């Protein structure tokens, strides 16, 4: 389980989790700056309105042969980008308190490319420099209690955008993997 816990552990195995997948899109720009592409969900959506996330969604057993295909299909539907499931790099599974088991798939994209936002689902696209995310002090640990379990939720802010929960947790995992000391990276994140 990626969500760090203290005290009583939250047992995700006891809950019926929805299978889902996201595309962690890393843009390799011409100026050698890498950016992570995030979407802001439409404010009118029933689930997680206005939150920043990765393109992705629930596994559809009628359409998807794999979770990598789910991430690819949802990326095309939400922002019009074609990503290849076969070249995606799977990173750690992430479990959410809202009942999702998220499989993140990293894909690299290079300009020029064009996006086409599905305005029914996506309000805007933002790009966060990977170098910014590779600094543990940009993140904050927030301790929450739910169902007698204490959990750590990560958050960060970038140019007025507050990113938290599963999206921030997946980015902490990615950034810690890119550091020389993954455990030290996570320990260096300040607690709010």
CSV table of C-alpha atoms in Angstrom, one decimal:
chain,number,residue,atom,x,y,z
A,1,UNK,CA,0.0,0.0,0.0
A,2,UNK,CA,1.5,3.3,-1.0
A,3,UNK,CA,-0.4,5.5,1.4
A,4,UNK,CA,1.7,5.6,4.5
A,5,UNK,CA,-0.1,4.9,7.7
A,6,UNK,CA,0.7,5.2,11.4
A,7,UNK,CA,-1.3,3.6,14.2
A,8,UNK,CA,-4.0,1.2,13.0
A,9,UNK,CA,-3.6,0.3,9.3
A,10,UNK,CA,-6.5,0.8,6.9
A,11,UNK,CA,-7.2,-2.6,5.4
A,12,UNK,CA,-7.9,-2.0,1.7
A,13,UNK,CA,-8.4,-5.7,1.1
A,14,UNK,CA,-11.6,-5.6,3.1
A,15,UNK,CA,-13.2,-3.1,0.7
A,16,UNK,CA,-14.4,-3.6,-2.8
A,17,UNK,CA,-12.0,-1.4,-4.8
A,18,UNK,CA,-12.7,-0.1,-8.3
A,19,UNK,CA,-9.9,-0.9,-10.8
A,20,UNK,CA,-8.6,2.2,-12.5
A,21,UNK,CA,-5.5,3.5,-14.3
A,22,UNK,CA,-3.9,6.9,-15.0
A,23,UNK,CA,-1.3,8.2,-17.4
A,24,UNK,CA,1.6,10.0,-15.7
A,25,UNK,CA,2.6,12.1,-18.7
A,26,UNK,CA,6.1,13.4,-18.7
A,27,UNK,CA,6.8,16.0,-21.4
A,28,UNK,CA,10.4,16.1,-22.6
A,29,UNK,CA,10.6,19.7,-23.7
A,30,UNK,CA,13.1,21.1,-26.2
A,31,UNK,CA,14.7,23.3,-23.5
A,32,UNK,CA,15.6,20.0,-21.6
A,33,UNK,CA,13.0,20.8,-18.9
A,34,UNK,CA,10.8,17.9,-18.2
A,35,UNK,CA,7.2,18.7,-17.2
A,36,UNK,CA,4.4,16.5,-15.7
A,37,UNK,CA,1.1,17.1,-17.3
A,38,UNK,CA,-2.0,17.3,-15.0
A,39,UNK,CA,-5.6,18.0,-15.7
A,40,UNK,CA,-8.1,19.9,-13.6
A,41,UNK,CA,-11.4,18.1,-13.4
A,42,UNK,CA,-14.5,20.1,-14.4
A,43,UNK,CA,-16.2,21.8,-11.4
A,44,UNK,CA,-19.5,20.2,-12.5
A,45,UNK,CA,-18.4,16.6,-12.1
A,46,UNK,CA,-20.0,14.5,-9.3
A,47,UNK,CA,-16.7,12.9,-8.3
A,48,UNK,CA,-13.7,15.0,-7.2
A,49,UNK,CA,-14.9,18.3,-8.9
A,50,UNK,CA,-12.2,20.8,-9.6
A,51,UNK,CA,-9.4,18.6,-8.4
A,52,UNK,CA,-6.1,18.2,-10.2
A,53,UNK,CA,-5.4,14.7,-11.4
A,54,UNK,CA,-3.8,12.6,-14.1
A,55,UNK,CA,-5.8,11.6,-17.2
A,56,UNK,CA,-7.4,8.3,-16.4
A,57,UNK,CA,-10.4,6.4,-15.2
A,58,UNK,CA,-12.1,3.2,-14.4
A,59,UNK,CA,-11.2,-0.1,-16.1
A,60,UNK,CA,-13.9,-1.0,-18.7
A,61,UNK,CA,-14.0,-4.8,-19.1
A,62,UNK,CA,-16.0,-4.5,-22.4
A,63,UNK,CA,-13.3,-2.3,-24.0
A,64,UNK,CA,-10.0,-2.6,-22.2
A,65,UNK,CA,-7.7,-5.7,-22.4
A,66,UNK,CA,-5.4,-4.2,-19.7
A,67,UNK,CA,-5.2,-1.4,-17.3
A,68,UNK,CA,-2.4,0.1,-19.5
A,69,UNK,CA,-5.1,0.3,-22.2
A,70,UNK,CA,-7.5,2.0,-19.7
A,71,UNK,CA,-4.9,4.7,-19.1
A,72,UNK,CA,-4.3,5.1,-22.8
A,73,UNK,CA,-8.0,5.2,-23.7
A,74,UNK,CA,-8.9,7.7,-21.0
A,75,UNK,CA,-5.9,10.0,-22.0
A,76,UNK,CA,-7.3,10.1,-25.6
A,77,UNK,CA,-10.8,10.7,-24.3
A,78,UNK,CA,-9.9,13.5,-21.8
A,79,UNK,CA,-7.1,15.4,-23.6
A,80,UNK,CA,-6.8,14.0,-27.1
A,81,UNK,CA,-3.3,12.6,-26.7
A,82,UNK,CA,-2.4,9.2,-28.1
A,83,UNK,CA,-0.1,7.2,-25.8
A,84,UNK,CA,1.0,3.7,-26.4
A,85,UNK,CA,0.2,1.2,-23.7
A,86,UNK,CA,3.0,-1.1,-24.7
A,87,UNK,CA,5.7,1.5,-23.9
A,88,UNK,CA,4.2,2.7,-20.7
A,89,UNK,CA,6.2,2.1,-17.5
A,90,UNK,CA,4.1,0.9,-14.6
A,91,UNK,CA,4.9,2.3,-11.2
A,92,UNK,CA,3.5,1.5,-7.7
A,93,UNK,CA,-0.2,0.8,-7.3
A,94,UNK,CA,-2.0,3.5,-5.2
A,95,UNK,CA,-5.0,2.9,-3.1
A,96,UNK,CA,-7.5,5.6,-2.2
A,97,UNK,CA,-10.0,6.0,0.6
A,98,UNK,CA,-12.6,6.8,-2.0
A,99,UNK,CA,-12.5,3.1,-3.1
A,100,UNK,CA,-10.1,3.0,-6.0
A,101,UNK,CA,-7.1,0.9,-6.8
A,102,UNK,CA,-5.1,3.1,-9.2
A,103,UNK,CA,-2.4,1.7,-11.5
A,104,UNK,CA,-0.2,4.6,-12.7
A,105,UNK,CA,1.6,4.3,-16.1
A,106,UNK,CA,4.4,6.7,-17.1
A,107,UNK,CA,4.5,7.8,-20.7
A,108,UNK,CA,7.0,10.2,-22.2
A,109,UNK,CA,5.8,12.7,-24.8
A,110,UNK,CA,7.8,15.2,-26.8
A,111,UNK,CA,6.7,18.4,-28.5
A,112,UNK,CA,5.2,19.2,-30.9
A,113,UNK,CA,1.9,17.6,-29.9
A,114,UNK,CA,-1.6,18.8,-29.7
A,115,UNK,CA,-4.2,18.4,-27.0
A,116,UNK,CA,-7.9,18.5,-27.4
A,117,UNK,CA,-9.6,19.0,-24.0
A,118,UNK,CA,-12.9,17.2,-23.5
A,119,UNK,CA,-14.7,20.1,-21.7
A,120,UNK,CA,-17.3,17.7,-20.2
A,121,UNK,CA,-14.5,16.3,-18.0
A,122,UNK,CA,-11.5,18.6,-18.0
A,123,UNK,CA,-11.4,22.3,-17.1
A,124,UNK,CA,-7.7,22.9,-17.9
A,125,UNK,CA,-4.3,21.3,-18.4
A,126,UNK,CA,-1.3,22.4,-16.3
A,127,UNK,CA,2.4,21.5,-16.6
A,128,UNK,CA,4.5,21.2,-13.4
A,129,UNK,CA,8.3,21.1,-13.9
A,130,UNK,CA,9.6,17.7,-12.8
A,131,UNK,CA,12.6,19.5,-11.2
A,132,UNK,CA,10.1,21.3,-8.9
A,133,UNK,CA,8.5,17.9,-7.9
A,134,UNK,CA,12.0,16.4,-7.2
A,135,UNK,CA,12.4,18.7,-4.2
A,136,UNK,CA,10.8,17.1,-1.1
A,137,UNK,CA,10.1,20.4,0.6
A,138,UNK,CA,7.6,21.3,-2.2
A,139,UNK,CA,5.3,18.6,-0.7
A,140,UNK,CA,3.5,18.5,2.6
A,141,UNK,CA,2.4,15.5,4.7
A,142,UNK,CA,-1.1,15.9,6.1
A,143,UNK,CA,-2.2,13.4,8.7
A,144,UNK,CA,-5.9,12.4,8.6
A,145,UNK,CA,-8.1,10.0,10.5
A,146,UNK,CA,-10.7,7.9,8.8
A,147,UNK,CA,-12.5,4.7,10.1
A,148,UNK,CA,-10.1,4.6,13.1
A,149,UNK,CA,-7.1,4.6,10.8
A,150,UNK,CA,-4.5,7.4,10.7
A,151,UNK,CA,-3.2,8.0,7.2
A,152,UNK,CA,-0.7,10.3,5.5
A,153,UNK,CA,-2.0,12.3,2.5
A,154,UNK,CA,0.4,14.3,0.4
A,155,UNK,CA,-0.2,17.8,-1.0
A,156,UNK,CA,1.7,20.5,-2.9
A,157,UNK,CA,0.9,23.8,-4.5
A,158,UNK,CA,2.1,25.1,-7.8
A,159,UNK,CA,1.2,28.5,-9.3
A,160,UNK,CA,-2.0,28.6,-7.3
A,161,UNK,CA,-3.0,25.0,-8.1
A,162,UNK,CA,-3.5,22.8,-5.0
A,163,UNK,CA,-2.7,19.2,-5.8
A,164,UNK,CA,-3.4,16.6,-3.1
A,165,UNK,CA,-4.5,13.0,-2.4
A,166,UNK,CA,-3.8,10.2,-4.9
A,167,UNK,CA,-2.3,12.6,-7.5
A,168,UNK,CA,0.2,14.1,-5.0
A,169,UNK,CA,0.9,10.6,-3.6
A,170,UNK,CA,1.7,9.2,-7.0
A,171,UNK,CA,4.0,12.1,-7.7
A,172,UNK,CA,5.8,11.6,-4.3
A,173,UNK,CA,6.4,8.0,-5.4
A,174,UNK,CA,7.7,9.1,-8.8
A,175,UNK,CA,10.0,11.8,-7.4
A,176,UNK,CA,11.3,9.5,-4.6
A,177,UNK,CA,12.2,6.9,-7.3
A,178,UNK,CA,14.1,9.6,-9.2
A,179,UNK,CA,16.1,10.6,-6.1
A,180,UNK,CA,19.3,9.0,-4.9
A,181,UNK,CA,17.6,8.2,-1.6
A,182,UNK,CA,13.9,7.3,-1.9
A,183,UNK,CA,13.4,6.8,1.9
A,184,UNK,CA,15.3,10.0,2.7
A,185,UNK,CA,13.1,11.9,0.1
A,186,UNK,CA,9.9,10.8,1.8
A,187,UNK,CA,11.3,11.5,5.3
A,188,UNK,CA,12.4,15.0,4.2
A,189,UNK,CA,8.8,16.0,3.3
A,190,UNK,CA,7.6,18.4,6.0
A,191,UNK,CA,4.5,17.6,8.0
A,192,UNK,CA,1.7,20.1,8.3
